[in-house]
Short mmCIF file of C-alpha atoms in Angstrom, two decimals:
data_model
loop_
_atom_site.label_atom_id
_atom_site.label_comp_id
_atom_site.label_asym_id
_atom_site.label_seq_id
_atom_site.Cartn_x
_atom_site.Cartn_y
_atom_site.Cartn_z
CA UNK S 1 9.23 -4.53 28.53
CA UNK S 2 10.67 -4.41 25.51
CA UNK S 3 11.30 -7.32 22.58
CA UNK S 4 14.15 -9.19 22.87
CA UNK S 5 14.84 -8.57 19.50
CA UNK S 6 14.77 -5.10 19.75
CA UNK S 7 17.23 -5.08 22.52
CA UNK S 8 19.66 -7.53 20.61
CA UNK S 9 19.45 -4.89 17.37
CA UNK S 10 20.84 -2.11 19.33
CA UNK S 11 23.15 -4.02 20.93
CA UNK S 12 24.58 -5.22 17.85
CA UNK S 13 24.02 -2.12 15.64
CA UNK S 14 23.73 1.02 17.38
CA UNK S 15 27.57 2.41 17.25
CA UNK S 16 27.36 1.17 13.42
CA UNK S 17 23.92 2.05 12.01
CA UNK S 18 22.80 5.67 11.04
CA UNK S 19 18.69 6.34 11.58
CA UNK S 20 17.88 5.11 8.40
CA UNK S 21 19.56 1.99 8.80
CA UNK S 22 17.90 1.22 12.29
CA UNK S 23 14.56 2.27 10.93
CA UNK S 24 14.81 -0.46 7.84
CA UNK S 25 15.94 -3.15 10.00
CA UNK S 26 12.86 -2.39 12.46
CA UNK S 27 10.73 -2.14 9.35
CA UNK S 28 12.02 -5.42 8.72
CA UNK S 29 10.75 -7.14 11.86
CA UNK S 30 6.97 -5.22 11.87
CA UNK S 31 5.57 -8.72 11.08
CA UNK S 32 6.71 -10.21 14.54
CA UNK S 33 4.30 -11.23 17.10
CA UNK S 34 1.47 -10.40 14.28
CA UNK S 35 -1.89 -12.79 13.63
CA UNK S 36 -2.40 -13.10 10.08
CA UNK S 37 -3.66 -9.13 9.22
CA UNK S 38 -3.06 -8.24 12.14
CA UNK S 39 -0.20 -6.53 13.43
CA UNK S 40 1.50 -5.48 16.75
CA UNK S 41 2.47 -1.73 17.56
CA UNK S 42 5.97 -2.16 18.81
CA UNK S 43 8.26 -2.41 15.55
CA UNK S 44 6.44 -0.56 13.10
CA UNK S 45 6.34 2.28 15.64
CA UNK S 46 9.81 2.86 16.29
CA UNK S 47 10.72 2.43 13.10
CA UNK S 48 8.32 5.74 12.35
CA UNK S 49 10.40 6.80 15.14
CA UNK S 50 13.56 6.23 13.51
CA UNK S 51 12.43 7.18 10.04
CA UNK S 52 11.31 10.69 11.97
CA UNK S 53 14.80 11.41 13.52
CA UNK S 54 16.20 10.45 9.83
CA UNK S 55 14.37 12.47 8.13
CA UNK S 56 14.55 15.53 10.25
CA UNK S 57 18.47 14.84 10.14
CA UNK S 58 18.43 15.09 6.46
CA UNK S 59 15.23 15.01 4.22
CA UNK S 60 16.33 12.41 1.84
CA UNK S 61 14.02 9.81 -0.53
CA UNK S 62 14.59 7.01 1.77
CA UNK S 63 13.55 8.82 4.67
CA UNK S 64 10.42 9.98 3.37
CA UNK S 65 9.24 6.98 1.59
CA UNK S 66 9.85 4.39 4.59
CA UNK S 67 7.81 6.75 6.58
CA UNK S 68 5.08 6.71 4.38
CA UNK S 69 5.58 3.05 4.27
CA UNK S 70 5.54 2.82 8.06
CA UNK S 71 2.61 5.01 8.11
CA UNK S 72 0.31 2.82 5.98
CA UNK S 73 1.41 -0.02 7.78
CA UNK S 74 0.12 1.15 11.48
CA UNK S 75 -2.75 2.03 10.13
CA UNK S 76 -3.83 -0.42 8.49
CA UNK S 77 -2.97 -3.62 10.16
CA UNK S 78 -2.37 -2.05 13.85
CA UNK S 79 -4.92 0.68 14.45
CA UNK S 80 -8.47 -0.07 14.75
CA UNK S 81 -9.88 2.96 15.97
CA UNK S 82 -11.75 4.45 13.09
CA UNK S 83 -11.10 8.37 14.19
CA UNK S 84 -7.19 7.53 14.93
CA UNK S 85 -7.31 5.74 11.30
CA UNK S 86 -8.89 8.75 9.58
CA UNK S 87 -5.85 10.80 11.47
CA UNK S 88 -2.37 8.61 10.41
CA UNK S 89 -3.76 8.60 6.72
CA UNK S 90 -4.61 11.99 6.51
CA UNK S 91 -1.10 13.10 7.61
CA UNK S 92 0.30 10.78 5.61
CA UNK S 93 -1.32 12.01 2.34
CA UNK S 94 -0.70 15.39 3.84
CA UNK S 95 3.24 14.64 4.01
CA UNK S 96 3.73 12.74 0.51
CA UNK S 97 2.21 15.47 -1.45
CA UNK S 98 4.43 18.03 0.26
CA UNK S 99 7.24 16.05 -0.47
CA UNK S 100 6.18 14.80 -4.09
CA UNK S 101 6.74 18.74 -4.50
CA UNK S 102 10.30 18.49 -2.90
CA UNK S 103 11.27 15.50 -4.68
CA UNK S 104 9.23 15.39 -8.14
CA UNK S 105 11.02 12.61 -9.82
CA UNK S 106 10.90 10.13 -7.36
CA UNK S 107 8.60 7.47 -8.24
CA UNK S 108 8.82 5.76 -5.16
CA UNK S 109 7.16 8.54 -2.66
CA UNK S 110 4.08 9.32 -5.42
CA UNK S 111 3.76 5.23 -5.18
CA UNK S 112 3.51 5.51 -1.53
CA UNK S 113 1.49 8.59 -1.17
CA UNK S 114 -1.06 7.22 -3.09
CA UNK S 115 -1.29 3.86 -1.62
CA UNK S 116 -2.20 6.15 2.08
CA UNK S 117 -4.46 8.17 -0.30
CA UNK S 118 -6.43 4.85 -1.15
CA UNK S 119 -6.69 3.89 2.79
CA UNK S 120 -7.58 8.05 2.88
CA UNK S 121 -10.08 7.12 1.24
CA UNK S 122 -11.43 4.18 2.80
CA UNK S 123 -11.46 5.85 5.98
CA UNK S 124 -12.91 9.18 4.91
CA UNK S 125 -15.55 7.81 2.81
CA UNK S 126 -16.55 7.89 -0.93
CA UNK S 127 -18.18 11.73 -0.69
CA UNK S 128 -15.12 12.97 1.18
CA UNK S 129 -12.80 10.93 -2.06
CA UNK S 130 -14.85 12.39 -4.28
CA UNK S 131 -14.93 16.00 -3.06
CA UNK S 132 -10.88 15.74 -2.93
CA UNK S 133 -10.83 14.35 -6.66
CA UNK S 134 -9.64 11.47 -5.71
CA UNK S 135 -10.21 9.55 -9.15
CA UNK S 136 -8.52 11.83 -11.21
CA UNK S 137 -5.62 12.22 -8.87
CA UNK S 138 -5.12 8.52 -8.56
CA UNK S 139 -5.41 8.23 -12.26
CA UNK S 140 -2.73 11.04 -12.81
CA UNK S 141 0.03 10.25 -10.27
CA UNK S 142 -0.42 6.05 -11.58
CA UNK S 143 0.80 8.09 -14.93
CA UNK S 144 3.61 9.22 -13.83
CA UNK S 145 5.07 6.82 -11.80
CA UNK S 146 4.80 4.77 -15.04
CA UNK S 147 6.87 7.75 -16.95
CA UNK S 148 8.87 7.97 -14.18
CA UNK S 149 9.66 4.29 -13.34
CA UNK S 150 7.59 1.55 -14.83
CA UNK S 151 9.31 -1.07 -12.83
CA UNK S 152 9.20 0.05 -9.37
CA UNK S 153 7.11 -1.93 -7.12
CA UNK S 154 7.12 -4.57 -9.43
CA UNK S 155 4.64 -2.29 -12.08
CA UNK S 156 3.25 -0.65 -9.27
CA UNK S 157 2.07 2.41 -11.60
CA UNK S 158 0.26 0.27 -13.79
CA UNK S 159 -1.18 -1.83 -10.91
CA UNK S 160 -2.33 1.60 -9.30
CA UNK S 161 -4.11 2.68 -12.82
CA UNK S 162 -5.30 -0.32 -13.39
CA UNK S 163 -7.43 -0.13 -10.01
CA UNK S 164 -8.72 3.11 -10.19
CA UNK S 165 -9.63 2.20 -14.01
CA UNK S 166 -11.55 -0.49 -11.56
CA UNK S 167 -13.10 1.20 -9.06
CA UNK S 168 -13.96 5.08 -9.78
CA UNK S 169 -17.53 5.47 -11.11
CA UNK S 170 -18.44 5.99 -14.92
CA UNK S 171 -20.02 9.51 -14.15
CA UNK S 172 -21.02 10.93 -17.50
CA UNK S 173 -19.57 14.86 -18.06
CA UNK S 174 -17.64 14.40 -14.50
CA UNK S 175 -15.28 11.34 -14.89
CA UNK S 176 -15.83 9.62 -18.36
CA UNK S 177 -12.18 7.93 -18.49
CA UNK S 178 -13.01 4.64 -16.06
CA UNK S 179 -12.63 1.86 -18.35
CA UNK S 180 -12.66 -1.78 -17.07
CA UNK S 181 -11.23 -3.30 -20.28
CA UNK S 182 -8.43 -0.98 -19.71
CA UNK S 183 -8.45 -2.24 -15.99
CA UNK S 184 -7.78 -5.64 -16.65
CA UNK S 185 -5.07 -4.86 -18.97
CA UNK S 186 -3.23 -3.25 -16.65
CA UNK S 187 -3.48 -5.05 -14.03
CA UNK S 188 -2.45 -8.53 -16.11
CA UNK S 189 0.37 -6.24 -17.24
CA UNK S 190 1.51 -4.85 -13.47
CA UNK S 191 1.49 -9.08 -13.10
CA UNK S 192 3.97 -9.44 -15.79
CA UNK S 193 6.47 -6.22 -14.22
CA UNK S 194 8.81 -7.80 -12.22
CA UNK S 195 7.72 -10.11 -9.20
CA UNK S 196 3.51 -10.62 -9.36
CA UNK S 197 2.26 -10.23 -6.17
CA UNK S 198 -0.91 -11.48 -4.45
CA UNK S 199 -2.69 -8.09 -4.55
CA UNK S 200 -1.90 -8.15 -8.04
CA UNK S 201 -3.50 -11.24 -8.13
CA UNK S 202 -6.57 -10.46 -6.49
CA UNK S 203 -7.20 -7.18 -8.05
CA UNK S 204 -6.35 -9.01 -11.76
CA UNK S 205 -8.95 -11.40 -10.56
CA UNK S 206 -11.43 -8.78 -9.35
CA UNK S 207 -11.28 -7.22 -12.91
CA UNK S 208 -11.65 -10.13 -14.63
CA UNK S 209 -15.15 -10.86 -12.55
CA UNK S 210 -16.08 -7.38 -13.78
CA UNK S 211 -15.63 -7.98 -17.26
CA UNK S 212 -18.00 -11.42 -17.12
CA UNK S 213 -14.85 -13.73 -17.03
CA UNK S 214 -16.15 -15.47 -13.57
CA UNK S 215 -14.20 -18.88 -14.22
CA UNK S 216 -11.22 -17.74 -14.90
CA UNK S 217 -11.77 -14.76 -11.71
CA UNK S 218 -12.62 -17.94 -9.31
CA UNK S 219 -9.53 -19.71 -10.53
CA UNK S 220 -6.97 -16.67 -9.94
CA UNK S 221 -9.32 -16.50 -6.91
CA UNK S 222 -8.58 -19.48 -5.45
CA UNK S 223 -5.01 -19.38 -6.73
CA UNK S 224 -4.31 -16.43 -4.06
CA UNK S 225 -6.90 -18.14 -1.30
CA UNK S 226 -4.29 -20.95 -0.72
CA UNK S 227 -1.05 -19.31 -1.33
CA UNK S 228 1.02 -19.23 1.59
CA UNK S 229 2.27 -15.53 2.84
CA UNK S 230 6.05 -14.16 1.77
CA UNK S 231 8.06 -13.89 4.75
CA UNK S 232 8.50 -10.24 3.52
CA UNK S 233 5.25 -9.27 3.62
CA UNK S 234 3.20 -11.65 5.87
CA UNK S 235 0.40 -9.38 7.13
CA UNK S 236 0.26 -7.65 3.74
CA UNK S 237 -0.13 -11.05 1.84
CA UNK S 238 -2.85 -12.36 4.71
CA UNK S 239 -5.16 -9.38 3.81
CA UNK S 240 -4.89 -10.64 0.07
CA UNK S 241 -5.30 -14.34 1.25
CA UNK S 242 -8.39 -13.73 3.35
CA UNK S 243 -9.52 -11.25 1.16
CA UNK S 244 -10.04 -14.17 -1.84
CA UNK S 245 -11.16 -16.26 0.59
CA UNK S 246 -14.40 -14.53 1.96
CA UNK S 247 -14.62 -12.95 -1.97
CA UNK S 248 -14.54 -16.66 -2.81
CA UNK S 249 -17.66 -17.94 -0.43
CA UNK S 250 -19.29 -14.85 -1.84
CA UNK S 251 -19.48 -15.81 -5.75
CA UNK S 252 -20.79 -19.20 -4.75
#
């Protein structure tokens, strides 16, 4: 059976809403029915549905960035299976980089293609990330979202630099850039671009701990631990929350 809400957006939209429309309003409701980070299938998957039919109707920017948006979201906070995990990130990193190369100047799909390349990675495991050169991709595309857009995603390219400046490896004659000093810059000054956000927050705070600053980590720590979630991004905002929380009970 379907959602209620589902039926009433059809209802109510379908003779006035193009594919693209119908998949951002069912991106909009991919929170419903979810428990903390958590989600449930239903909305998130027909909006892939919708952002599918969209973007094999016209391949346009929107199009390809909500379905890399969509994709990230199911699998993340809806899949569990590890092997069906490994298999929604890996065609999503598959389809942003084939479409970075159709649409070069968009900031908005290299943000989004790298955010499934970091769950790529996570899934796929640091020998796999560092066979594919994942460091030094990371580290370039975070570049050029900044030249491209320094603003979008509220500093989202410095954010992204700033965290692989955080966690690649210092591996003399291989990858000698990492630089946690640098880290924490960034990542205070992805805080300052536009809106702050709580993984902005925790990954500021993160850096900080790195860089022997543990007072003022457990503060920004426990600044995101009792924040309540934006309605906009619940699920995304509980990872952050429970995140600081369990980082929290650790450093104690």
């Amino acid at each position: 059976m379907k959602p209620f809400f589902y039926g009433l957006l059809l209802s109510t939209t379908i003779f006035s809403q193009s594919s693209i429309q119908l998949a951002d309003s069912l991106y909009a409701l991919r929170a419903i029915g979810s428990k903390k980070n958590v989600a449930k299938p239903f909305y998130i998957e027909e909006a892939i549905k919708n952002y599918t039919k969209s973007y094999n109707e016209k391949n346009s920017i929107e199009s390809v960035v909500g379905l890399l948006k969509s994709q990230f979201y199911y699998g993340k906070y809806v899949i569990v299976d590890e092997d069906k995990k490994r298999k929604i990130f890996d065609e999503a990193v598959k389809f942003g980089r084939k479409n970075i190369t159709k649409h070069p100047q968009s900031a908005a799909i290299r943000y989004w293609y790298l955010v499934n390349l970091g769950s790529w990675a996570e899934v796929f495991g640091i020998i796999a990330a560092a066979r594919e050169g994942f460091a030094d991709i990371m580290k370039s595309q975070s570049e050029k979202i900044i030249d491209l857009d320094s603003l979008y995603s509220d500093g989202g390219g410095y954010f992204m630099l700033g965290v692989v400046h955080l966690r690649a490896p210092y591996v003399p004659f291989v990858i000698a850039w990492p630089d946690k000093i640098l880290a924490e810059e960034l990542l205070e000054r992805a805080r300052g671009t536009g809106k702050e956000t709580l993984v902005q927050k925790l990954y500021h705070a993160k850096s900080l701990y790195k860089n022997n600053k543990k007072e003022k980590a457990v503060m920004l720590l426990t600044e995101v631990s009792v924040s309540p979630p934006s309605k906009d991004n619940l699920v995304e905002d509980w990872e952050q929350i429970l995140e600081a929380q369990d980082l929290l009970i650790k450093l104690k």
